[in-house]
């Protein structure tokens, strides 16, 4: 046997070791923090390990099961990515979902291309289908994970890039996997990307942000419903909210606390440490979606949601007052249904008396 003959076995051993390490360590994170995304990611690495073990068999049926295990791996990575976005209250932009609809025709073209390139129908309908579906969903997972960079910074960037590359590398595997010359290249590339992806996922799930994201939080001692407060009154309430998982839309970042998920309302996007992102004042629908996801998450955690809005005057500059009132009315209904609290901080002197009375009447 030549040295090249040992490459599949060495690669297989390294991948199995990386899979088991990632699976057990991420499972331990799930058992400690009960974050469902960690459970999906852990199960994904078990599925990948099973795929590698079964693919070493010469039995056609077992190898087909191995190819099926790869699709399970891709499915679990995708589900874990979606769940992680949900846990971090990061909405998926509609344009991304629309572009994902292209996966159906692209997949057909891919399988047809594999058959045309290899001339092997069995390979195209088994390995080609498995690698095509898996590549599409793993690549889509990388696209979904990209917004997490605002929360996890470099660990998220390394993760989504490694996931994107892993998804892309399955394309040449389907096209050239039948050729002897590609096997050493394919095994080496697959091993390197698997280890990189496992390491980056372990690194992200070991960060303080991930481990403390669903840790013990203090329930704020504040009544449910809608509250309109003057800035000075809000500063008196602020100590009750310092350790609570508050969702805040602010213009004055001095109010923001470490435990809060803060969005800065501005027409000029920028990045700043300590905030989850910026939102354009015209994006009322996006703010509504963020509030909805936040309230759903706090409900699952058994906590009352608290939404703080210290940007009413700024929003009124970019939106018609009637549209703004409809937006606030919808937020009020969302909060009331889930037993939460909506705090609107507004300087009465900055709003016309007539409009302020309308606001107060609407939210009572």
Coordinates of C-alpha atoms in Angstrom, one line a residue:
X1 CA 0.0 0.0 0.0
X2 CA 1.2 3.5 -0.9
X3 CA 1.1 6.5 1.4
X4 CA -1.9 7.8 -0.5
X5 CA -3.8 4.6 0.4
X6 CA -3.6 5.6 4.1
X7 CA -5.1 9.0 3.6
X8 CA -8.7 7.9 3.8
X9 CA -8.1 6.1 7.1
X10 CA -6.1 8.9 8.6
X11 CA -8.7 11.4 7.5
X12 CA -11.5 9.2 8.8
X13 CA -9.8 8.9 12.2
X14 CA -9.3 12.7 12.5
X15 CA -12.8 13.5 11.5
X16 CA -14.3 10.9 13.9
X17 CA -12.2 12.4 16.7
X18 CA -13.3 15.9 15.8
X19 CA -16.9 14.8 15.5
X20 CA -17.0 13.1 18.9
X21 CA -15.2 15.9 20.7
X22 CA -17.6 18.5 19.3
X23 CA -20.6 16.3 20.0
X24 CA -19.8 15.6 23.6
X25 CA -18.6 19.1 24.5
X26 CA -21.5 20.8 22.9
X27 CA -23.9 18.3 24.5
X28 CA -22.4 19.3 27.8
X29 CA -23.2 22.9 27.1
X30 CA -26.8 21.9 26.4
X31 CA -27.1 20.0 29.6
X32 CA -25.7 23.0 31.5
X33 CA -27.7 25.8 29.8
X34 CA -30.5 24.0 28.1
X35 CA -30.0 26.0 24.9
X36 CA -31.8 24.0 22.2
X37 CA -29.4 25.2 19.5
X38 CA -26.6 23.4 21.3
X39 CA -28.6 20.2 21.3
X40 CA -29.1 20.4 17.5
X41 CA -25.4 21.1 16.9
X42 CA -24.4 18.2 19.1
X43 CA -26.7 15.8 17.3
X44 CA -25.3 17.0 14.0
X45 CA -21.8 16.0 14.9
X46 CA -23.0 12.6 16.0
X47 CA -24.7 12.2 12.6
X48 CA -21.5 13.2 10.9
X49 CA -19.5 10.7 12.9
X50 CA -22.0 8.0 11.9
X51 CA -21.7 9.0 8.3
X52 CA -17.9 8.6 8.4
X53 CA -18.0 5.2 10.1
X54 CA -20.6 3.8 7.8
X55 CA -18.9 5.2 4.6
X56 CA -15.9 2.9 5.4
X57 CA -18.0 -0.2 4.6
X58 CA -18.0 -1.8 1.2
X59 CA -21.7 -2.8 1.5
X60 CA -23.8 -0.7 -0.9
X61 CA -26.7 -0.5 1.5
X62 CA -24.6 0.7 4.4
X63 CA -22.9 3.2 2.2
X64 CA -26.3 4.5 1.2
X65 CA -27.2 4.9 4.8
X66 CA -24.0 6.8 5.2
X67 CA -25.1 9.2 2.5
X68 CA -28.4 9.6 4.2
X69 CA -26.6 10.4 7.5
X70 CA -24.8 13.3 5.7
X71 CA -28.2 14.8 4.9
X72 CA -29.2 14.4 8.6
X73 CA -26.1 16.3 9.5
X74 CA -27.0 19.1 7.2
X75 CA -30.5 19.2 8.5
X76 CA -29.4 19.4 12.1
X77 CA -26.9 22.2 11.4
X78 CA -29.6 24.1 9.6
X79 CA -32.1 23.6 12.5
X80 CA -29.5 24.6 15.0
X81 CA -28.7 27.8 13.1
X82 CA -32.3 28.8 12.9
X83 CA -32.8 28.0 16.6
X84 CA -29.7 30.1 17.5
X85 CA -31.1 33.1 15.6
X86 CA -34.4 32.6 17.5
X87 CA -32.6 32.5 20.9
X88 CA -30.7 35.7 20.1
X89 CA -33.8 37.4 18.8
X90 CA -32.2 38.1 15.4
X91 CA -34.9 38.2 12.6
X92 CA -34.1 36.6 9.3
X93 CA -34.5 39.2 6.5
X94 CA -37.2 38.4 4.0
X95 CA -34.8 38.7 1.1
X96 CA -32.7 35.9 2.5
X97 CA -35.7 33.6 2.7
X98 CA -36.7 34.5 -0.8
X99 CA -33.3 33.7 -2.2
X100 CA -33.4 30.3 -0.4
X101 CA -36.3 29.4 -2.7
X102 CA -33.7 29.2 -5.5
X103 CA -32.3 26.1 -3.9
X104 CA -35.0 23.9 -5.6
X105 CA -34.0 24.7 -9.2
X106 CA -30.3 25.0 -8.4
X107 CA -30.5 21.5 -6.8
X108 CA -32.0 20.0 -10.0
X109 CA -29.4 21.7 -12.2
X110 CA -26.7 20.4 -9.8
X111 CA -27.8 16.7 -10.0
X112 CA -28.3 16.9 -13.8
X113 CA -24.8 18.4 -14.1
X114 CA -23.3 15.5 -11.9
X115 CA -24.9 13.0 -14.2
X116 CA -23.8 14.8 -17.3
X117 CA -20.2 15.1 -16.0
X118 CA -19.8 11.6 -14.6
X119 CA -22.2 9.7 -16.9
X120 CA -23.1 7.5 -13.9
X121 CA -26.8 7.6 -13.1
X122 CA -26.4 5.5 -9.8
X123 CA -23.8 8.0 -8.5
X124 CA -25.9 11.0 -9.5
X125 CA -29.0 9.7 -7.8
X126 CA -27.3 8.6 -4.6
X127 CA -24.1 10.4 -3.8
X128 CA -25.0 13.4 -6.1
X129 CA -28.3 13.9 -4.4
X130 CA -26.9 13.5 -0.9
X131 CA -24.0 15.8 -1.5
X132 CA -26.2 18.4 -3.3
X133 CA -28.9 18.5 -0.6
X134 CA -26.4 18.6 2.2
X135 CA -24.2 21.2 0.5
X136 CA -27.3 23.5 -0.1
X137 CA -28.5 23.3 3.5
X138 CA -25.1 23.6 5.1
X139 CA -24.3 26.6 2.9
X140 CA -27.7 28.1 3.8
X141 CA -26.8 27.6 7.5
X142 CA -23.7 29.7 6.9
X143 CA -25.8 32.5 5.4
X144 CA -28.2 32.4 8.4
X145 CA -25.3 32.4 10.9
X146 CA -23.7 35.6 9.5
X147 CA -25.9 38.1 11.5
X148 CA -24.7 36.5 14.7
X149 CA -21.4 38.4 14.3
X150 CA -23.1 41.4 16.0
X151 CA -23.5 39.2 19.1
X152 CA -20.5 36.8 19.1
X153 CA -18.0 38.9 17.0
X154 CA -15.0 36.9 15.8
X155 CA -16.2 33.4 16.9
X156 CA -19.4 33.9 14.8
X157 CA -17.4 35.1 11.8
X158 CA -15.1 32.1 11.9
X159 CA -18.1 29.8 12.3
X160 CA -20.2 31.1 9.4
X161 CA -17.2 31.2 7.1
X162 CA -16.2 27.6 7.9
X163 CA -19.8 26.5 7.4
X164 CA -20.0 28.3 4.0
X165 CA -16.8 26.6 2.9
X166 CA -17.9 23.2 4.1
X167 CA -21.1 23.5 2.1
X168 CA -19.2 24.6 -1.0
X169 CA -16.7 21.8 -0.8
X170 CA -19.4 19.2 -1.3
X171 CA -19.8 20.4 -4.9
X172 CA -16.5 19.1 -6.2
X173 CA -16.9 16.0 -4.1
X174 CA -20.0 15.1 -6.2
X175 CA -18.4 16.0 -9.5
X176 CA -15.0 14.3 -9.0
X177 CA -15.7 11.7 -6.2
X178 CA -15.6 8.8 -8.7
X179 CA -12.0 9.7 -9.8
X180 CA -9.0 8.2 -8.0
X181 CA -6.9 11.4 -8.4
X182 CA -9.4 13.4 -6.5
X183 CA -9.7 11.1 -3.4
X184 CA -6.6 12.3 -1.6
X185 CA -7.6 15.9 -2.3
X186 CA -11.2 15.4 -1.3
X187 CA -10.3 13.6 2.0
X188 CA -7.8 16.2 3.0
X189 CA -10.1 19.1 2.2
X190 CA -13.0 17.4 4.0
X191 CA -10.9 16.7 7.0
X192 CA -9.6 20.2 7.3
X193 CA -13.0 21.9 6.9
X194 CA -14.7 19.5 9.3
X195 CA -12.1 20.2 12.0
X196 CA -12.3 23.9 11.3
X197 CA -16.1 23.8 11.5
X198 CA -16.1 21.7 14.7
X199 CA -13.5 23.9 16.4
X200 CA -15.3 27.2 15.5
X201 CA -18.7 25.8 16.7
X202 CA -17.0 24.7 20.0
X203 CA -15.5 28.1 20.3
X204 CA -18.8 29.9 19.8
X205 CA -20.7 27.7 22.2
X206 CA -18.0 28.2 24.8
X207 CA -18.2 32.0 24.8
X208 CA -19.6 33.9 27.8
X209 CA -22.4 35.3 25.6
X210 CA -23.6 31.8 24.7
X211 CA -23.2 30.3 28.1
X212 CA -24.9 33.2 29.9
X213 CA -27.5 33.9 27.3
X214 CA -30.1 31.8 29.1
X215 CA -28.6 31.9 32.5
X216 CA -30.3 32.9 35.7
X217 CA -31.9 36.3 35.2
X218 CA -33.6 38.6 37.6
X219 CA -37.4 39.1 37.1
X220 CA -38.1 42.8 37.2
X221 CA -40.3 44.1 40.0
X222 CA -42.6 46.1 37.7
X223 CA -46.2 45.7 36.8
X224 CA -47.4 44.5 33.4
X225 CA -49.0 46.6 30.8
X226 CA -48.0 49.9 29.1
X227 CA -46.2 52.7 31.0
X228 CA -45.5 56.2 29.7
X229 CA -42.6 57.8 31.7
X230 CA -40.8 61.1 31.7
X231 CA -37.0 60.6 31.4
X232 CA -36.4 61.5 35.0
X233 CA -39.1 59.0 36.1
X234 CA -37.5 56.3 34.0
X235 CA -34.2 56.8 35.7
X236 CA -35.9 56.0 39.0
X237 CA -37.3 52.8 37.5
X238 CA -34.0 51.8 35.9
X239 CA -32.4 50.1 38.9
X240 CA -35.2 47.5 38.8
X241 CA -34.3 46.6 35.2
X242 CA -30.5 46.5 35.4
X243 CA -30.2 42.7 35.6
X244 CA -33.4 41.9 33.6
X245 CA -33.4 40.6 30.0
X246 CA -34.9 43.8 28.6
X247 CA -35.4 44.6 24.9
X248 CA -34.6 48.3 24.3
X249 CA -34.9 50.6 21.4
X250 CA -32.9 53.7 22.4
X251 CA -31.6 57.0 21.2
X252 CA -29.7 57.6 24.5
X253 CA -27.3 54.7 25.0
X254 CA -26.5 55.8 28.6
X255 CA -29.6 53.8 29.6
X256 CA -28.4 50.6 28.1
X257 CA -27.4 47.8 30.5
X258 CA -25.2 44.8 30.1
X259 CA -28.1 42.3 30.3
X260 CA -30.2 44.2 27.8
X261 CA -30.6 43.5 24.1
X262 CA -30.3 47.1 22.8
X263 CA -31.0 48.4 19.4
X264 CA -29.9 52.0 18.5
X265 CA -32.4 53.8 16.4
X266 CA -30.6 55.8 13.7
X267 CA -30.6 56.6 10.1
X268 CA -26.9 56.1 9.9
X269 CA -25.9 52.4 10.6
X270 CA -22.8 51.8 12.5
X271 CA -21.3 49.2 14.9
X272 CA -20.7 49.8 18.5
X273 CA -19.7 47.5 21.4
X274 CA -22.6 46.7 23.7
X275 CA -25.5 47.0 21.2
X276 CA -27.1 44.3 19.1
X277 CA -27.4 46.5 16.1
X278 CA -28.9 49.6 14.6
X279 CA -32.4 50.1 13.1
X280 CA -33.5 52.7 10.7
X281 CA -36.4 54.8 12.2
X282 CA -38.6 54.0 9.2
X283 CA -38.4 50.2 9.8
X284 CA -41.4 49.9 12.1
X285 CA -42.2 46.4 10.8
X286 CA -38.7 45.2 11.6
X287 CA -39.0 46.5 15.1
X288 CA -42.4 44.8 15.5
X289 CA -40.9 41.5 14.4
X290 CA -38.0 41.8 16.9
X291 CA -40.5 42.5 19.7
X292 CA -42.6 39.5 18.7
X293 CA -39.6 37.2 18.7
X294 CA -38.3 38.6 22.0
X295 CA -41.7 38.1 23.7
X296 CA -42.0 34.5 22.4
X297 CA -38.5 33.8 23.8
X298 CA -39.2 35.3 27.2
X299 CA -42.5 33.4 27.3
X300 CA -40.6 30.1 26.7
X301 CA -38.2 31.0 29.5
X302 CA -41.1 31.7 31.9
X303 CA -40.1 35.4 32.2
X304 CA -42.2 38.6 31.7
X305 CA -40.9 40.5 28.8
X306 CA -40.0 44.2 29.2
X307 CA -39.7 46.4 26.1
X308 CA -38.3 49.9 26.5
X309 CA -38.7 52.6 23.8
X310 CA -36.8 55.8 24.3
X311 CA -37.0 57.0 20.7
X312 CA -40.6 58.2 20.2
X313 CA -39.6 61.8 19.3
X314 CA -37.1 60.5 16.8
X315 CA -39.5 58.1 15.2
X316 CA -42.1 60.8 14.8
X317 CA -39.6 62.7 12.6
X318 CA -39.5 59.9 10.1
X319 CA -43.0 58.5 10.3
X320 CA -46.5 59.9 10.0
X321 CA -48.1 60.2 13.5
X322 CA -51.0 57.9 12.6
X323 CA -48.6 55.2 11.4
X324 CA -46.6 55.6 14.6
X325 CA -49.8 55.2 16.7
X326 CA -50.8 52.0 14.8
X327 CA -47.3 50.7 15.5
X328 CA -47.4 51.4 19.2
X329 CA -50.9 50.0 19.4
X330 CA -49.7 46.7 18.0
X331 CA -46.8 46.6 20.4
X332 CA -49.2 47.2 23.3
X333 CA -51.4 44.3 22.2
X334 CA -48.4 42.0 21.8
X335 CA -47.1 42.9 25.2
X336 CA -50.5 42.6 26.9
X337 CA -51.3 39.1 25.4
X338 CA -48.0 37.8 26.8
X339 CA -48.2 39.5 30.2
X340 CA -45.2 41.8 29.6
X341 CA -44.5 45.5 30.0
X342 CA -44.0 48.2 27.4
X343 CA -42.2 51.3 28.7
X344 CA -42.3 54.4 26.6
X345 CA -39.9 57.1 27.6
X346 CA -41.0 60.5 26.3
X347 CA -40.4 64.0 27.3
X348 CA -43.9 65.6 27.5
X349 CA -42.5 69.0 26.4
X350 CA -41.1 67.5 23.2
X351 CA -44.5 66.4 22.0
X352 CA -47.6 68.6 21.2
X353 CA -50.2 68.4 24.0
X354 CA -52.8 67.1 21.6
X355 CA -50.5 64.3 20.4
X356 CA -49.4 63.4 23.9
X357 CA -53.0 63.1 25.0
X358 CA -53.7 60.9 22.0
X359 CA -50.8 58.7 22.9
X360 CA -51.8 58.3 26.5
X361 CA -55.4 57.6 25.5
X362 CA -54.3 55.0 23.0
X363 CA -52.1 53.1 25.4
X364 CA -54.2 53.2 28.5

